[in-house]
Coordinates of N, CA, C and O in Angstrom, one line a residue:
X1373 N -36.7 54.8 -72.9 CA -37.9 55.0 -72.2 C -38.9 55.8 -73.0 O -40.1 55.6 -72.9
X1374 N -38.4 56.7 -73.9 CA -39.3 57.4 -74.8 C -40.0 56.5 -75.8 O -41.2 56.7 -76.0
X1375 N -39.2 55.5 -76.3 CA -39.9 54.6 -77.2 C -41.0 53.8 -76.5 O -42.0 53.5 -77.1
X1376 N -40.7 53.4 -75.3 CA -41.7 52.7 -74.5 C -43.0 53.5 -74.3 O -44.1 53.0 -74.5
X1377 N -42.8 54.8 -74.0 CA -43.9 55.7 -73.8 C -44.7 55.9 -75.1 O -45.9 55.9 -75.1
X1378 N -44.0 56.1 -76.2 CA -44.7 56.3 -77.5 C -45.5 55.0 -77.8 O -46.6 55.0 -78.3
X1379 N -44.8 53.8 -77.6 CA -45.5 52.5 -77.8 C -46.8 52.4 -76.9 O -47.8 52.1 -77.4
X1380 N -46.6 52.8 -75.6 CA -47.8 52.7 -74.7 C -48.9 53.6 -75.2 O -50.1 53.2 -75.2
X1381 N -48.6 54.8 -75.6 CA -49.6 55.7 -76.1 C -50.3 55.3 -77.4 O -51.5 55.3 -77.5
X1382 N -49.5 54.7 -78.3 CA -50.0 54.3 -79.6 C -50.9 53.1 -79.4 O -52.1 53.0 -79.9
X1383 N -50.5 52.1 -78.6 CA -51.3 50.9 -78.4 C -52.5 51.2 -77.6 O -53.6 50.7 -77.9
X1384 N -52.4 51.9 -76.6 CA -53.5 52.3 -75.7 C -54.6 53.1 -76.5 O -55.8 52.9 -76.3
X1385 N -54.1 54.0 -77.3 CA -55.0 54.8 -78.1 C -55.8 54.0 -79.1 O -57.0 54.2 -79.3
X1386 N -55.2 52.9 -79.6 CA -55.9 52.0 -80.4 C -56.8 51.0 -79.7 O -57.9 50.7 -80.1
X1387 N -56.3 50.6 -78.5 CA -57.1 49.6 -77.7 C -58.3 50.2 -77.0 O -59.4 49.6 -76.9
X1388 N -58.2 51.5 -76.6 CA -59.3 52.0 -75.8 C -60.6 52.1 -76.5 O -61.6 51.7 -75.9
X1389 N -60.7 52.5 -77.8 CA -62.0 52.5 -78.4 C -62.5 51.1 -78.6 O -63.7 50.8 -78.6
X1390 N -61.6 50.1 -78.8 CA -62.1 48.7 -78.9 C -62.5 48.2 -77.6 O -63.4 47.3 -77.5
X1391 N -61.9 48.6 -76.5 CA -62.2 48.1 -75.2 C -63.4 48.8 -74.6 O -64.0 48.2 -73.6
X1392 N -63.7 49.9 -75.1 CA -64.8 50.7 -74.4 C -66.1 49.9 -74.3 O -66.7 49.9 -73.2
X1393 N -66.6 49.2 -75.4 CA -67.9 48.5 -75.2 C -67.7 47.3 -74.2 O -68.6 47.1 -73.4
X1394 N -66.5 46.7 -74.2 CA -66.3 45.6 -73.2 C -66.2 46.2 -71.8 O -66.8 45.6 -70.9
X1395 N -65.6 47.4 -71.6 CA -65.6 48.0 -70.3 C -67.0 48.4 -69.9 O -67.4 48.2 -68.7
X1396 N -67.8 48.9 -70.8 CA -69.2 49.2 -70.4 C -70.0 47.9 -70.0 O -70.7 48.0 -69.0
X1397 N -69.8 46.8 -70.7 CA -70.5 45.6 -70.3 C -69.9 45.1 -69.0 O -70.7 44.5 -68.2
X1398 N -68.6 45.2 -68.8 CA -68.0 44.8 -67.5 C -68.6 45.6 -66.3 O -69.0 45.0 -65.3
X1399 N -68.7 46.9 -66.5 CA -69.2 47.8 -65.5 C -70.7 47.5 -65.2 O -71.2 47.4 -64.1
X1400 N -71.4 47.2 -66.3 CA -72.9 46.9 -66.2 C -73.0 45.6 -65.4 O -73.9 45.4 -64.5
X1401 N -72.2 44.6 -65.8 CA -72.3 43.3 -65.1 C -72.0 43.4 -63.6 O -72.6 42.8 -62.8
X1402 N -71.0 44.2 -63.2 CA -70.7 44.5 -61.8 C -71.8 45.2 -61.1 O -72.2 44.8 -60.0
X1403 N -72.4 46.1 -61.8 CA -73.5 46.9 -61.2 C -74.7 46.0 -60.9 O -75.4 46.1 -59.9
X1404 N -75.0 45.1 -61.9 CA -76.3 44.3 -61.8 C -76.1 43.2 -60.8 O -77.1 42.8 -60.2
X1405 N -74.9 42.6 -60.7 CA -74.8 41.4 -59.9 C -74.4 41.6 -58.4 O -74.4 40.6 -57.7
X1406 N -74.0 42.8 -58.0 CA -73.7 43.0 -56.6 C -73.9 44.5 -56.3 O -73.7 45.4 -57.2
X1407 N -74.2 44.8 -55.1 CA -74.5 46.2 -54.7 C -73.1 47.0 -54.5 O -72.1 46.4 -54.3
X1408 N -73.2 48.3 -54.6 CA -72.0 49.1 -54.3 C -71.6 49.9 -55.6 O -72.2 49.7 -56.6
X1409 N -70.5 50.7 -55.4 CA -70.0 51.4 -56.6 C -69.4 50.5 -57.6 O -68.9 49.4 -57.3
X1410 N -69.5 50.9 -58.9 CA -69.0 50.1 -60.0 C -67.5 50.1 -60.0 O -66.9 49.1 -60.3
X1411 N -66.9 51.3 -59.7 CA -65.4 51.4 -59.7 C -64.9 51.6 -58.3 O -65.5 52.2 -57.5
X1412 N -63.7 51.0 -58.1 CA -63.0 51.2 -56.8 C -61.6 51.7 -57.1 O -61.1 51.5 -58.3
X1413 N -61.0 52.3 -56.2 CA -59.7 52.8 -56.4 C -58.8 52.5 -55.2 O -59.3 52.5 -54.0
X1414 N -57.5 52.3 -55.5 CA -56.5 52.2 -54.4 C -55.3 53.0 -54.7 O -55.0 53.2 -55.9
X1415 N -54.6 53.5 -53.7 CA -53.5 54.4 -54.0 C -52.3 53.5 -54.3 O -52.0 52.5 -53.6
X1416 N -51.6 53.8 -55.3 CA -50.4 53.1 -55.7 C -49.2 54.1 -56.0 O -49.4 55.2 -56.2
X1417 N -48.0 53.5 -55.9 CA -46.8 54.3 -56.2 C -46.5 54.2 -57.6 O -46.3 53.1 -58.2
X1418 N -46.4 55.4 -58.3 CA -46.1 55.4 -59.7 C -44.6 55.7 -60.0 O -43.8 55.5 -59.1
X1419 N -44.4 56.2 -61.1 CA -43.0 56.6 -61.5 C -42.4 57.6 -60.5 O -43.1 58.5 -60.1
X1420 N -41.2 57.3 -60.0 CA -40.5 58.1 -59.0 C -41.3 58.2 -57.7 O -41.1 59.2 -57.0
X1421 N -42.2 57.2 -57.5 CA -42.9 57.2 -56.2 C -44.1 58.1 -56.1 O -44.7 58.1 -55.1
X1422 N -44.5 58.7 -57.2 CA -45.6 59.6 -57.2 C -46.9 58.8 -57.0 O -47.2 57.9 -57.8
X1423 N -47.7 59.1 -56.0 CA -48.9 58.3 -55.7 C -50.0 58.7 -56.7 O -50.1 59.8 -57.2
X1424 N -50.8 57.7 -57.1 CA -51.9 57.9 -57.9 C -53.0 56.9 -57.5 O -52.8 55.9 -56.9
X1425 N -54.2 57.3 -57.8 CA -55.4 56.4 -57.5 C -55.7 55.5 -58.6 O -56.1 55.9 -59.7
X1426 N -55.4 54.2 -58.5 CA -55.6 53.2 -59.5 C -57.0 52.7 -59.5 O -57.4 52.1 -58.5
X1427 N -57.7 52.8 -60.6 CA -59.1 52.4 -60.7 C -59.3 51.0 -61.3 O -58.6 50.7 -62.2
X1428 N -60.2 50.3 -60.7 CA -60.6 49.0 -61.1 C -62.1 48.8 -61.1 O -62.7 49.5 -60.3
X1429 N -62.6 48.0 -61.9 CA -64.0 47.6 -61.8 C -64.2 46.8 -60.5 O -63.5 45.8 -60.3
X1430 N -65.2 47.2 -59.7 CA -65.4 46.4 -58.5 C -66.0 45.0 -58.8 O -66.9 44.9 -59.7
X1431 N -65.4 44.0 -58.2 CA -65.9 42.7 -58.5 C -66.2 42.0 -57.1 O -65.5 42.2 -56.2
X1432 N -67.2 41.2 -57.1 CA -67.5 40.4 -55.9 C -67.2 39.0 -56.2 O -67.9 38.3 -56.9
X1433 N -66.1 38.4 -55.6 CA -65.7 37.1 -55.9 C -66.7 36.0 -55.5 O -66.6 34.8 -55.8
X1434 N -67.7 36.4 -54.7 CA -68.7 35.5 -54.2 C -69.7 35.2 -55.3 O -70.5 34.3 -55.2
X1435 N -69.7 36.0 -56.4 CA -70.7 35.8 -57.4 C -69.9 35.2 -58.7 O -68.8 35.5 -58.9
X1436 N -70.7 34.4 -59.5 CA -70.0 33.9 -60.7 C -69.5 34.9 -61.6 O -68.4 34.8 -62.2
X1437 N -70.3 36.0 -61.8 CA -69.9 37.1 -62.7 C -68.6 37.8 -62.1 O -67.7 38.0 -62.9
X1438 N -68.6 38.0 -60.8 CA -67.4 38.6 -60.2 C -66.1 37.8 -60.4 O -65.1 38.3 -60.7
X1439 N -66.3 36.5 -60.2 CA -65.1 35.5 -60.4 C -64.7 35.5 -61.9 O -63.5 35.5 -62.1
X1440 N -65.6 35.6 -62.8 CA -65.3 35.6 -64.2 C -64.6 36.9 -64.6 O -63.5 36.8 -65.3
X1441 N -65.0 38.0 -64.1 CA -64.4 39.3 -64.4 C -63.0 39.3 -63.9 O -62.1 39.8 -64.5
X1442 N -62.8 38.8 -62.7 CA -61.4 38.8 -62.1 C -60.5 37.8 -62.8 O -59.4 38.1 -63.1
X1443 N -61.0 36.6 -63.1 CA -60.2 35.6 -63.7 C -59.8 36.0 -65.1 O -58.6 35.7 -65.5
X1444 N -60.6 36.7 -65.8 CA -60.3 37.1 -67.2 C -59.6 38.5 -67.2 O -59.3 39.0 -68.3
X1445 N -59.5 39.1 -66.0 CA -58.8 40.4 -65.9 C -59.6 41.5 -66.5 O -59.1 42.6 -66.8
X1446 N -60.9 41.3 -66.8 CA -61.7 42.4 -67.4 C -61.8 43.6 -66.4 O -62.1 44.7 -66.8
X1447 N -61.7 43.3 -65.1 CA -61.8 44.3 -64.1 C -60.7 45.3 -64.1 O -60.8 46.4 -63.6
X1448 N -59.6 45.1 -64.8 CA -58.5 46.0 -64.9 C -58.6 46.9 -66.2 O -57.7 47.7 -66.4
X1449 N -59.6 46.8 -67.0 CA -59.7 47.6 -68.2 C -59.6 49.1 -67.9 O -59.0 49.8 -68.7
X1450 N -60.2 49.6 -66.8 CA -60.0 51.1 -66.6 C -58.6 51.5 -66.4 O -58.3 52.7 -66.6
X1451 N -57.7 50.6 -66.2 CA -56.3 51.0 -66.1 C -55.7 51.5 -67.4 O -54.6 52.2 -67.4
X1452 N -56.3 51.3 -68.5 CA -55.9 51.8 -69.8 C -55.8 53.4 -69.7 O -54.9 54.0 -70.3
X1453 N -56.7 53.9 -68.9 CA -56.7 55.4 -68.7 C -55.5 55.9 -68.0 O -54.9 56.9 -68.4
X1454 N -55.0 55.1 -67.1 CA -53.8 55.4 -66.4 C -52.6 55.4 -67.3 O -51.6 56.1 -67.1
X1455 N -52.6 54.5 -68.3 CA -51.5 54.5 -69.3 C -51.5 55.7 -70.1 O -50.5 56.4 -70.2
X1456 N -52.7 56.2 -70.5 CA -52.8 57.4 -71.3 C -52.3 58.6 -70.4 O -51.6 59.5 -70.9
X1457 N -52.6 58.6 -69.2 CA -52.2 59.7 -68.3 C -50.8 59.7 -67.8 O -50.3 60.6 -67.2
X1458 N -50.1 58.6 -68.2 CA -48.7 58.5 -67.8 C -48.4 57.9 -66.4 O -47.3 57.9 -66.0
X1459 N -49.4 57.4 -65.8 CA -49.3 56.9 -64.4 C -48.9 55.4 -64.4 O -48.2 55.0 -63.5
X1460 N -49.2 54.7 -65.5 CA -48.9 53.3 -65.7 C -48.4 53.1 -67.1 O -48.5 53.9 -67.9
X1461 N -47.9 51.9 -67.3 CA -47.4 51.4 -68.6 C -48.3 50.2 -68.9 O -48.9 49.6 -68.0
X1462 N -48.3 49.8 -70.2 CA -49.0 48.5 -70.5 C -48.2 47.3 -69.8 O -48.9 46.4 -69.2
X1463 N -46.9 47.4 -69.8 CA -46.1 46.3 -69.2 C -45.2 47.0 -68.2 O -44.5 48.0 -68.5
X1464 N -45.1 46.3 -67.0 CA -44.2 46.8 -66.0 C -44.3 46.0 -64.7 O -45.1 45.1 -64.7
X1465 N -43.6 46.4 -63.7 CA -43.8 45.7 -62.4 C -45.1 46.0 -61.8 O -45.8 46.9 -62.2
X1466 N -45.5 45.1 -60.9 CA -46.8 45.2 -60.2 C -46.9 46.6 -59.5 O -46.0 47.0 -58.9
X1467 N -48.1 47.3 -59.7 CA -48.2 48.5 -58.9 C -48.4 48.3 -57.4 O -49.3 47.5 -57.0
X1468 N -47.5 48.9 -56.6 CA -47.6 48.6 -55.2 C -48.0 49.9 -54.4 O -47.9 51.0 -54.9
X1469 N -48.6 49.7 -53.3 CA -49.0 50.8 -52.4 C -47.7 51.6 -52.0 O -46.6 51.0 -51.9
X1470 N -47.8 52.9 -51.9 CA -46.7 53.7 -51.4 C -46.2 53.1 -50.0 O -47.0 52.7 -49.2
X1471 N -44.9 53.1 -49.8 CA -44.4 52.6 -48.6 C -44.3 51.0 -48.5 O -43.8 50.5 -47.5
X1472 N -44.7 50.3 -49.5 CA -44.6 48.9 -49.5 C -43.2 48.5 -49.4 O -42.3 49.1 -50.0
X1473 N -42.8 47.4 -48.7 CA -41.4 47.1 -48.5 C -40.7 46.8 -49.8 O -39.5 47.0 -49.9
X1474 N -41.4 46.4 -50.9 CA -40.8 46.1 -52.2 C -40.7 47.3 -53.1 O -40.2 47.2 -54.2
X1475 N -41.3 48.4 -52.6 CA -41.3 49.7 -53.4 C -39.9 50.3 -53.3 O -39.8 51.4 -52.8
X1476 N -38.9 49.7 -53.8 CA -37.6 50.1 -53.8 C -37.3 51.2 -54.8 O -38.1 51.4 -55.7
X1477 N -36.2 51.9 -54.6 CA -35.8 53.0 -55.5 C -35.7 52.5 -57.0 O -36.1 53.1 -57.9
X1478 N -35.1 51.3 -57.1 CA -35.0 50.7 -58.5 C -36.4 50.4 -59.1 O -36.5 50.7 -60.3
X1479 N -37.3 50.0 -58.3 CA -38.7 49.7 -58.9 C -39.3 51.0 -59.3 O -40.1 51.0 -60.2
X1480 N -39.1 52.1 -58.6 CA -39.8 53.3 -58.9 C -39.2 54.1 -60.1 O -39.7 55.2 -60.4
X1481 N -38.2 53.6 -60.7 CA -37.6 54.3 -61.9 C -38.4 53.9 -63.2 O -38.1 54.4 -64.3
X1482 N -39.3 53.0 -63.1 CA -40.2 52.6 -64.2 C -41.6 52.7 -63.8 O -42.0 52.6 -62.6
X1483 N -42.5 52.9 -64.8 CA -43.9 53.0 -64.5 C -44.4 51.6 -64.1 O -44.0 50.6 -64.8
X1484 N -45.3 51.4 -63.2 CA -45.9 50.1 -63.0 C -46.8 49.7 -64.2 O -47.2 50.6 -64.9
X1485 N -47.0 48.4 -64.3 CA -47.7 48.0 -65.5 C -49.0 47.3 -65.2 O -49.3 46.8 -64.1
X1486 N -49.9 47.3 -66.3 CA -51.1 46.6 -66.2 C -50.8 45.1 -66.2 O -51.5 44.3 -65.5
X1487 N -49.8 44.7 -66.9 CA -49.4 43.3 -67.0 C -47.8 43.3 -66.8 O -47.2 44.3 -67.0
X1488 N -47.3 42.1 -66.5 CA -45.9 42.0 -66.4 C -45.5 40.5 -66.3 O -46.3 39.6 -66.6
X1489 N -44.2 40.3 -66.1 CA -43.6 38.9 -66.1 C -44.4 38.0 -65.1 O -44.7 36.9 -65.5
X1490 N -44.6 38.5 -63.9 CA -45.2 37.5 -63.0 C -46.7 37.4 -63.2 O -47.3 36.4 -62.9
X1491 N -47.3 38.4 -63.8 CA -48.8 38.2 -64.1 C -49.0 37.1 -65.2 O -50.0 36.5 -65.2
X1492 N -48.1 37.0 -66.1 CA -48.2 36.0 -67.1 C -47.5 34.7 -66.8 O -47.6 33.7 -67.6
X1493 N -46.8 34.6 -65.7 CA -46.0 33.4 -65.4 C -46.5 32.6 -64.3 O -45.7 32.2 -63.4
X1494 N -47.7 32.4 -64.1 CA -48.2 31.5 -63.1 C -48.3 32.1 -61.7 O -47.9 31.6 -60.7
X1495 N -48.8 33.4 -61.7 CA -48.8 34.2 -60.5 C -49.3 33.5 -59.2 O -48.8 33.6 -58.2
X1496 N -50.4 32.7 -59.4 CA -51.1 32.2 -58.2 C -50.2 31.1 -57.5 O -50.4 30.8 -56.4
X1497 N -49.3 30.5 -58.2 CA -48.4 29.5 -57.7 C -47.1 30.0 -57.1 O -46.4 29.3 -56.4
X1498 N -46.8 31.3 -57.4 CA -45.5 31.8 -56.9 C -45.6 32.5 -55.6 O -46.5 33.2 -55.3
X1499 N -44.6 32.3 -54.7 CA -44.5 33.0 -53.5 C -44.1 34.5 -53.8 O -43.6 34.8 -54.9
X1500 N -44.5 35.4 -52.9 CA -44.2 36.8 -53.1 C -42.8 37.1 -53.5 O -42.5 37.9 -54.4
X1501 N -41.8 36.4 -52.8 CA -40.4 36.7 -53.1 C -40.1 36.4 -54.6 O -39.3 37.1 -55.2
X1502 N -40.6 35.4 -55.1 CA -40.3 35.1 -56.6 C -41.0 36.1 -57.5 O -40.5 36.4 -58.5
X1503 N -42.2 36.5 -57.1 CA -42.9 37.6 -57.9 C -42.0 38.8 -57.9 O -41.8 39.5 -58.9
X1504 N -41.5 39.2 -56.7 CA -40.6 40.3 -56.6 C -39.4 40.2 -57.5 O -38.9 41.1 -58.1
X1505 N -38.8 39.0 -57.5 CA -37.6 38.7 -58.3 C -37.9 38.9 -59.8 O -37.2 39.5 -60.5
X1506 N -39.1 38.4 -60.2 CA -39.5 38.6 -61.6 C -39.7 40.1 -62.0 O -39.3 40.5 -63.0
X1507 N -40.3 40.8 -61.1 CA -40.4 42.3 -61.3 C -39.1 42.9 -61.4 O -38.8 43.8 -62.2
X1508 N -38.2 42.6 -60.5 CA -36.8 43.1 -60.5 C -36.1 42.8 -61.8 O -35.4 43.6 -62.4
X1509 N -36.2 41.5 -62.2 CA -35.6 41.1 -63.5 C -36.2 42.0 -64.6 O -35.4 42.5 -65.5
X1510 N -37.5 42.2 -64.6 CA -38.1 43.1 -65.7 C -37.5 44.5 -65.6 O -37.1 45.0 -66.7
X1511 N -37.4 45.0 -64.5 CA -36.9 46.4 -64.3 C -35.4 46.5 -64.8 O -35.1 47.5 -65.5
X1512 N -34.6 45.5 -64.6 CA -33.2 45.5 -65.0 C -33.1 45.2 -66.5 O -32.1 45.7 -67.1
X1513 N -34.0 44.4 -67.1 CA -33.8 44.0 -68.4 C -34.8 44.5 -69.4 O -34.8 44.1 -70.6
X1514 N -35.7 45.4 -69.0 CA -36.8 45.7 -69.9 C -36.3 46.4 -71.2 O -35.4 47.2 -71.2
X1515 N -37.0 46.0 -72.2 CA -36.8 46.6 -73.5 C -38.1 46.3 -74.3 O -38.9 45.5 -73.9
X1516 N -38.3 46.9 -75.4 CA -39.6 46.8 -76.2 C -39.9 45.4 -76.6 O -41.0 44.9 -76.6
X1517 N -38.8 44.6 -76.9 CA -39.0 43.2 -77.3 C -39.6 42.4 -76.2 O -40.5 41.5 -76.4
X1518 N -39.1 42.6 -75.0 CA -39.7 41.9 -73.8 C -41.1 42.3 -73.6 O -42.0 41.5 -73.3
X1519 N -41.4 43.6 -73.7 CA -42.8 44.1 -73.6 C -43.7 43.4 -74.6 O -44.8 42.9 -74.2
X1520 N -43.3 43.3 -75.8 CA -44.1 42.6 -76.8 C -44.3 41.1 -76.5 O -45.4 40.6 -76.6
X1521 N -43.3 40.5 -76.0 CA -43.4 39.0 -75.6 C -44.4 38.9 -74.4 O -45.3 38.0 -74.4
X1522 N -44.4 39.8 -73.5 CA -45.3 39.7 -72.3 C -46.7 40.0 -72.8 O -47.6 39.3 -72.4
X1523 N -46.9 41.0 -73.6 CA -48.2 41.4 -74.1 C -48.8 40.2 -74.9 O -50.0 39.9 -74.8
X1524 N -48.0 39.5 -75.7 CA -48.4 38.4 -76.5 C -48.9 37.2 -75.6 O -49.8 36.5 -75.9
X1525 N -48.3 37.1 -74.4 CA -48.7 36.1 -73.4 C -49.9 36.5 -72.5 O -50.5 35.6 -71.9
X1526 N -50.2 37.8 -72.5 CA -51.2 38.3 -71.5 C -52.6 37.8 -71.8 O -53.3 37.2 -70.9
X1527 N -53.1 37.9 -73.0 CA -54.5 37.5 -73.3 C -54.6 36.0 -73.2 O -55.6 35.6 -72.5
X1528 N -53.8 35.2 -73.7 CA -53.9 33.7 -73.5 C -53.9 33.4 -72.0 O -54.6 32.5 -71.5
X1529 N -53.0 34.0 -71.2 CA -52.9 33.7 -69.8 C -54.2 34.1 -69.1 O -54.7 33.4 -68.2
X1530 N -54.8 35.3 -69.4 CA -56.0 35.8 -68.8 C -57.2 34.9 -69.1 O -58.1 34.7 -68.3
X1531 N -57.2 34.3 -70.3 CA -58.3 33.5 -70.8 C -58.2 32.1 -70.3 O -59.2 31.3 -70.2
X1532 N -57.0 31.7 -69.9 CA -56.8 30.3 -69.4 C -57.5 30.2 -68.0 O -57.7 31.1 -67.3
X1533 N -58.0 29.0 -67.8 CA -58.7 28.8 -66.5 C -57.7 29.1 -65.3 O -56.6 28.7 -65.3
X1534 N -58.3 29.9 -64.4 CA -57.4 30.3 -63.3 C -56.4 31.3 -63.7 O -55.3 31.3 -63.2
X1535 N -56.7 32.1 -64.7 CA -55.7 33.1 -65.3 C -55.1 34.0 -64.2 O -55.5 34.0 -63.1
X1536 N -54.0 34.7 -64.6 CA -53.3 35.5 -63.7 C -54.0 36.7 -63.1 O -54.9 37.2 -63.8
X1537 N -53.6 37.2 -62.0 CA -54.1 38.4 -61.4 C -52.9 39.3 -61.1 O -51.9 38.9 -60.7
X1538 N -53.1 40.6 -61.2 CA -52.1 41.5 -60.9 C -52.6 42.8 -60.4 O -53.7 43.0 -60.1

C-alpha cells in the first residue's frame, strides 16, 4: 500500500500542473454555459470509512458543453486534489456515500479511486451488481501493475464516444 501511495503522489504531482489549465477551462465552460456554482460536492466514504467531501465540476447534461465535460470525464479533474490529500487514489473502487449497501468493510480497506475496473470496462452497459463485482475483484487483486493497466485504459475510454462515468 505504501508503494501505491507513493505512486499516487508522484503521478498526481506531475499531472496537476499539466491539468490545471484544462481544469480552469472546464470550470470556465461550466460557469458560462449554465447558472449555479462551478463546483459541487458530495459526501463519500474514504479509507476506513472516513467521510470526505468529493468535489466535481458542476455540469448540466442538458447543455452540449455539460454533456461533453461528463462524457470526457473532465468534470472529475478536481478529484486530483483528493489524491494529494490522501482521501482518494488514482485507481480504486468507486467512491460510495457513507452507509451505501456496497460500502462493505472489505471495500473500505482501500482508498476509492478516480478511475477503476468498472469505469474503463463499459460502465454504462453493466448492472450495479456486476460493477460491484469488478470493484470487489480490484480490492482483492490490486497491485501496481493492475493500476497501470487501468490508467492506460482510462484516457482512451474517456475519449471514446459514450465514455465511462464513475
